[in-house]
Amino acid sequence: METKTSTFTATHGVMTQEVGVISGELELRTTCQEDGTLELKIAYVGAIDVYTLPGNYRVHDVRDHDVIHEILRIILTRA
């Protein structure tokens, strides 16, 4: 299991399962399990509460985790 984190600013908001749309200075956390299952979480920078991005995701090759994390960061940053 590997977890990657990145901070970014979401001016347009990001949909979460628990609280709906959040925006501002956020931290993206992606975790890739050995079977390729991805857990996508998001939190306000410095906050304890962590929220889930909707959906179920799996990569064919766990080496793709780096690329998927970076693509998500870029997409979530776009205004």
Coordinates of N, CA, C and O in Angstrom, one line a residue:
M1 N 0.8 -1.2 0.0 CA 0.0 0.0 0.0 C 0.9 1.2 0.0 O 1.8 1.3 0.8
E2 N 0.6 2.2 -0.9 CA 1.3 3.4 -1.0 C 0.4 4.6 -1.0 O -0.6 4.6 -1.7
T3 N 0.7 5.6 -0.2 CA -0.1 6.8 -0.2 C 0.7 8.0 -0.7 O 1.8 8.2 -0.3
K4 N 0.0 8.8 -1.5 CA 0.7 10.0 -2.1 C -0.2 11.2 -1.6 O -1.4 11.1 -1.6
T5 N 0.4 12.3 -1.4 CA -0.3 13.5 -1.0 C 0.2 14.7 -1.8 O 1.3 14.8 -2.2
S6 N -0.7 15.6 -2.1 CA -0.4 16.9 -2.8 C -1.4 18.0 -2.2 O -2.6 17.7 -2.0
T7 N -0.9 19.2 -2.1 CA -1.8 20.3 -1.8 C -2.1 21.1 -3.0 O -1.3 21.2 -3.9
F8 N -3.3 21.7 -3.1 CA -3.7 22.5 -4.2 C -4.8 23.4 -3.8 O -5.4 23.2 -2.7
T9 N -5.1 24.4 -4.6 CA -6.2 25.3 -4.4 C -7.4 25.0 -5.3 O -7.2 25.0 -6.5
A10 N -8.5 24.7 -4.7 CA -9.7 24.4 -5.5 C -10.6 25.6 -5.4 O -11.3 25.8 -4.4
T11 N -10.6 26.4 -6.4 CA -11.5 27.6 -6.4 C -12.9 27.3 -6.8 O -13.9 28.0 -6.5
H12 N -13.1 26.2 -7.6 CA -14.4 25.8 -8.1 C -15.1 24.8 -7.2 O -16.2 24.5 -7.4
G13 N -14.4 24.1 -6.3 CA -15.0 23.2 -5.4 C -14.7 21.7 -5.9 O -14.5 21.5 -7.1
V14 N -14.7 20.8 -4.9 CA -14.5 19.4 -5.2 C -15.7 18.7 -4.4 O -15.9 18.9 -3.3
M15 N -16.4 17.8 -5.2 CA -17.5 17.0 -4.6 C -16.9 15.9 -3.7 O -16.1 15.2 -4.1
T16 N -17.5 15.8 -2.5 CA -17.1 14.7 -1.6 C -18.4 13.9 -1.2 O -19.5 14.4 -1.4
Q17 N -18.2 12.7 -0.8 CA -19.4 11.9 -0.4 C -20.0 12.4 0.9 O -21.2 12.3 1.1
E18 N -19.2 12.8 1.8 CA -19.7 13.1 3.2 C -20.3 14.5 3.3 O -21.3 14.7 4.0
V19 N -19.7 15.5 2.7 CA -20.2 16.9 3.0 C -20.5 17.7 1.7 O -20.8 18.9 1.8
G20 N -20.5 17.1 0.6 CA -20.8 17.8 -0.7 C -19.5 18.5 -1.2 O -18.4 18.0 -1.0
V21 N -19.7 19.7 -1.7 CA -18.6 20.4 -2.3 C -17.8 21.2 -1.3 O -18.3 21.9 -0.4
I22 N -16.5 21.0 -1.4 CA -15.6 21.8 -0.5 C -14.6 22.5 -1.5 O -14.3 22.1 -2.6
S23 N -14.1 23.7 -1.0 CA -13.1 24.4 -1.8 C -12.1 25.1 -0.9 O -12.2 25.1 0.3
G24 N -11.1 25.7 -1.6 CA -10.0 26.4 -0.8 C -8.7 25.6 -0.9 O -8.5 24.9 -1.9
E25 N -7.9 25.7 0.1 CA -6.6 25.0 0.2 C -6.9 23.6 0.7 O -7.3 23.4 1.8
L26 N -6.7 22.7 -0.2 CA -7.0 21.3 0.0 C -5.8 20.4 -0.1 O -4.8 20.7 -0.8
E27 N -5.9 19.2 0.5 CA -4.9 18.2 0.3 C -5.5 16.9 -0.3 O -6.5 16.4 0.2
L28 N -4.9 16.5 -1.4 CA -5.4 15.2 -2.1 C -4.5 14.1 -1.6 O -3.3 14.2 -1.5
R29 N -5.2 13.0 -1.1 CA -4.5 11.8 -0.7 C -5.0 10.6 -1.5 O -6.2 10.3 -1.4
T30 N -4.1 10.0 -2.2 CA -4.5 8.8 -2.9 C -3.7 7.6 -2.4 O -2.5 7.7 -2.2
T31 N -4.4 6.5 -2.2 CA -3.7 5.3 -1.7 C -4.0 4.2 -2.7 O -5.2 4.0 -3.1
C32 N -3.0 3.5 -3.0 CA -3.1 2.4 -4.0 C -2.8 1.1 -3.2 O -1.7 0.9 -2.7
Q33 N -3.8 0.2 -3.2 CA -3.6 -1.1 -2.6 C -2.9 -2.0 -3.5 O -2.7 -1.7 -4.7
E34 N -2.4 -3.1 -3.0 CA -1.6 -4.1 -3.8 C -2.4 -4.6 -5.0 O -1.8 -5.0 -6.0
D35 N -3.7 -4.7 -4.9 CA -4.6 -5.2 -6.0 C -5.0 -4.1 -7.0 O -5.7 -4.3 -7.9
G36 N -4.4 -2.9 -6.8 CA -4.7 -1.8 -7.7 C -5.9 -0.9 -7.3 O -6.2 0.1 -7.9
T37 N -6.6 -1.3 -6.2 CA -7.7 -0.5 -5.8 C -7.2 0.9 -5.3 O -6.2 0.9 -4.5
L38 N -7.8 2.0 -5.7 CA -7.5 3.3 -5.3 C -8.4 3.9 -4.3 O -9.7 3.7 -4.5
E39 N -7.9 4.5 -3.2 CA -8.8 5.3 -2.3 C -8.4 6.7 -2.5 O -7.2 7.1 -2.5
L40 N -9.4 7.5 -2.8 CA -9.2 8.9 -3.1 C -9.8 9.7 -2.0 O -11.1 9.7 -1.8
K41 N -9.0 10.5 -1.2 CA -9.5 11.3 -0.1 C -9.1 12.7 -0.3 O -8.1 13.0 -1.0
I42 N -9.8 13.6 0.4 CA -9.5 15.0 0.3 C -9.7 15.6 1.7 O -10.6 15.2 2.4
A43 N -9.0 16.6 2.0 CA -9.1 17.3 3.3 C -8.7 18.8 3.2 O -7.9 19.1 2.3
Y44 N -9.2 19.6 4.0 CA -8.7 21.0 4.1 C -7.3 20.9 4.7 O -7.0 20.0 5.5
V45 N -6.3 21.7 4.2 CA -5.0 21.6 4.6 C -4.9 21.9 6.1 O -5.5 22.9 6.6
G46 N -4.3 21.0 6.9 CA -4.2 21.1 8.3 C -5.3 20.6 9.1 O -5.3 20.6 10.4
A47 N -6.4 20.2 8.5 CA -7.6 19.7 9.2 C -7.5 18.2 9.5 O -6.7 17.5 8.9
I48 N -8.2 17.8 10.5 CA -8.2 16.4 10.9 C -9.2 15.6 10.0 O -9.0 14.5 9.6
D49 N -10.4 16.2 9.7 CA -11.4 15.5 8.9 C -11.0 15.3 7.5 O -10.4 16.2 6.9
V50 N -11.2 14.1 7.0 CA -10.9 13.7 5.7 C -12.1 13.2 5.0 O -12.9 12.4 5.6
Y51 N -12.3 13.5 3.7 CA -13.5 13.2 3.0 C -13.2 12.3 1.8 O -12.0 12.3 1.3
T52 N -14.2 11.6 1.3 CA -14.0 10.7 0.2 C -14.5 11.2 -1.1 O -15.6 11.8 -1.2
L53 N -13.7 11.1 -2.2 CA -14.2 11.5 -3.5 C -15.0 10.3 -4.0 O -14.7 9.1 -3.8
P54 N -16.2 10.6 -4.6 CA -17.1 9.6 -5.0 C -16.6 8.7 -6.1 O -15.8 9.1 -6.9
G55 N -17.0 7.4 -6.1 CA -16.6 6.5 -7.1 C -15.7 5.4 -6.6 O -15.2 5.4 -5.5
N56 N -15.6 4.3 -7.4 CA -14.7 3.2 -7.2 C -13.7 3.2 -8.3 O -14.1 3.2 -9.5
Y57 N -12.5 3.1 -7.9 CA -11.4 3.2 -8.9 C -10.4 2.1 -8.7 O -10.1 1.7 -7.6
R58 N -9.8 1.6 -9.8 CA -8.8 0.6 -9.8 C -7.8 0.8 -10.9 O -8.3 1.1 -12.1
V59 N -6.5 0.7 -10.7 CA -5.6 0.8 -11.8 C -5.2 -0.7 -12.2 O -5.2 -1.6 -11.4
H60 N -4.9 -0.8 -13.5 CA -4.5 -2.2 -14.0 C -3.1 -2.5 -13.4 O -2.8 -3.7 -13.1
D61 N -2.2 -1.5 -13.4 CA -0.9 -1.7 -12.9 C -0.6 -0.7 -11.8 O -0.8 0.5 -12.0
V62 N -0.2 -1.2 -10.6 CA 0.0 -0.3 -9.5 C 1.1 0.8 -9.8 O 1.1 1.8 -9.1
R63 N 1.9 0.6 -10.8 CA 2.9 1.6 -11.1 C 2.2 2.9 -11.7 O 2.9 3.9 -11.8
D64 N 1.0 2.8 -12.1 CA 0.2 3.9 -12.7 C -0.3 4.8 -11.6 O -0.8 5.9 -11.9
H65 N -0.1 4.5 -10.3 CA -0.6 5.3 -9.2 C 0.0 6.7 -9.3 O -0.7 7.7 -9.1
D66 N 1.3 6.8 -9.6 CA 2.0 8.2 -9.7 C 1.2 9.0 -10.7 O 1.0 10.2 -10.4
V67 N 1.0 8.5 -11.9 CA 0.4 9.2 -13.0 C -1.0 9.6 -12.6 O -1.4 10.8 -12.8
I68 N -1.8 8.7 -12.1 CA -3.2 9.0 -11.7 C -3.3 10.1 -10.7 O -4.1 11.0 -10.7
H69 N -2.4 10.0 -9.7 CA -2.4 11.0 -8.6 C -2.1 12.4 -9.2 O -2.8 13.4 -8.9
E70 N -1.1 12.5 -10.1 CA -0.8 13.8 -10.7 C -1.9 14.3 -11.6 O -2.2 15.5 -11.6
I71 N -2.5 13.4 -12.4 CA -3.6 13.8 -13.2 C -4.8 14.4 -12.4 O -5.4 15.4 -12.7
L72 N -5.1 13.7 -11.3 CA -6.2 14.2 -10.4 C -5.8 15.5 -9.8 O -6.7 16.4 -9.8
R73 N -4.6 15.7 -9.4 CA -4.2 17.0 -8.8 C -4.4 18.1 -9.8 O -4.9 19.2 -9.5
I74 N -4.0 17.9 -11.1 CA -4.1 18.9 -12.1 C -5.6 19.2 -12.4 O -6.0 20.3 -12.5
I75 N -6.4 18.1 -12.5 CA -7.8 18.3 -12.9 C -8.5 19.1 -11.7 O -9.3 20.0 -12.0
L76 N -8.2 18.7 -10.5 CA -8.9 19.3 -9.4 C -8.5 20.8 -9.2 O -9.2 21.6 -8.6
T77 N -7.3 21.1 -9.7 CA -6.8 22.5 -9.6 C -7.4 23.4 -10.6 O -7.5 24.6 -10.4
R78 N -7.8 22.9 -11.7 CA -8.3 23.7 -12.8 C -9.5 24.5 -12.4 O -10.4 24.0 -11.7
A79 N -9.5 25.7 -12.8 CA -10.7 26.6 -12.5 C -11.7 26.6 -13.6 O -11.4 26.2 -14.7

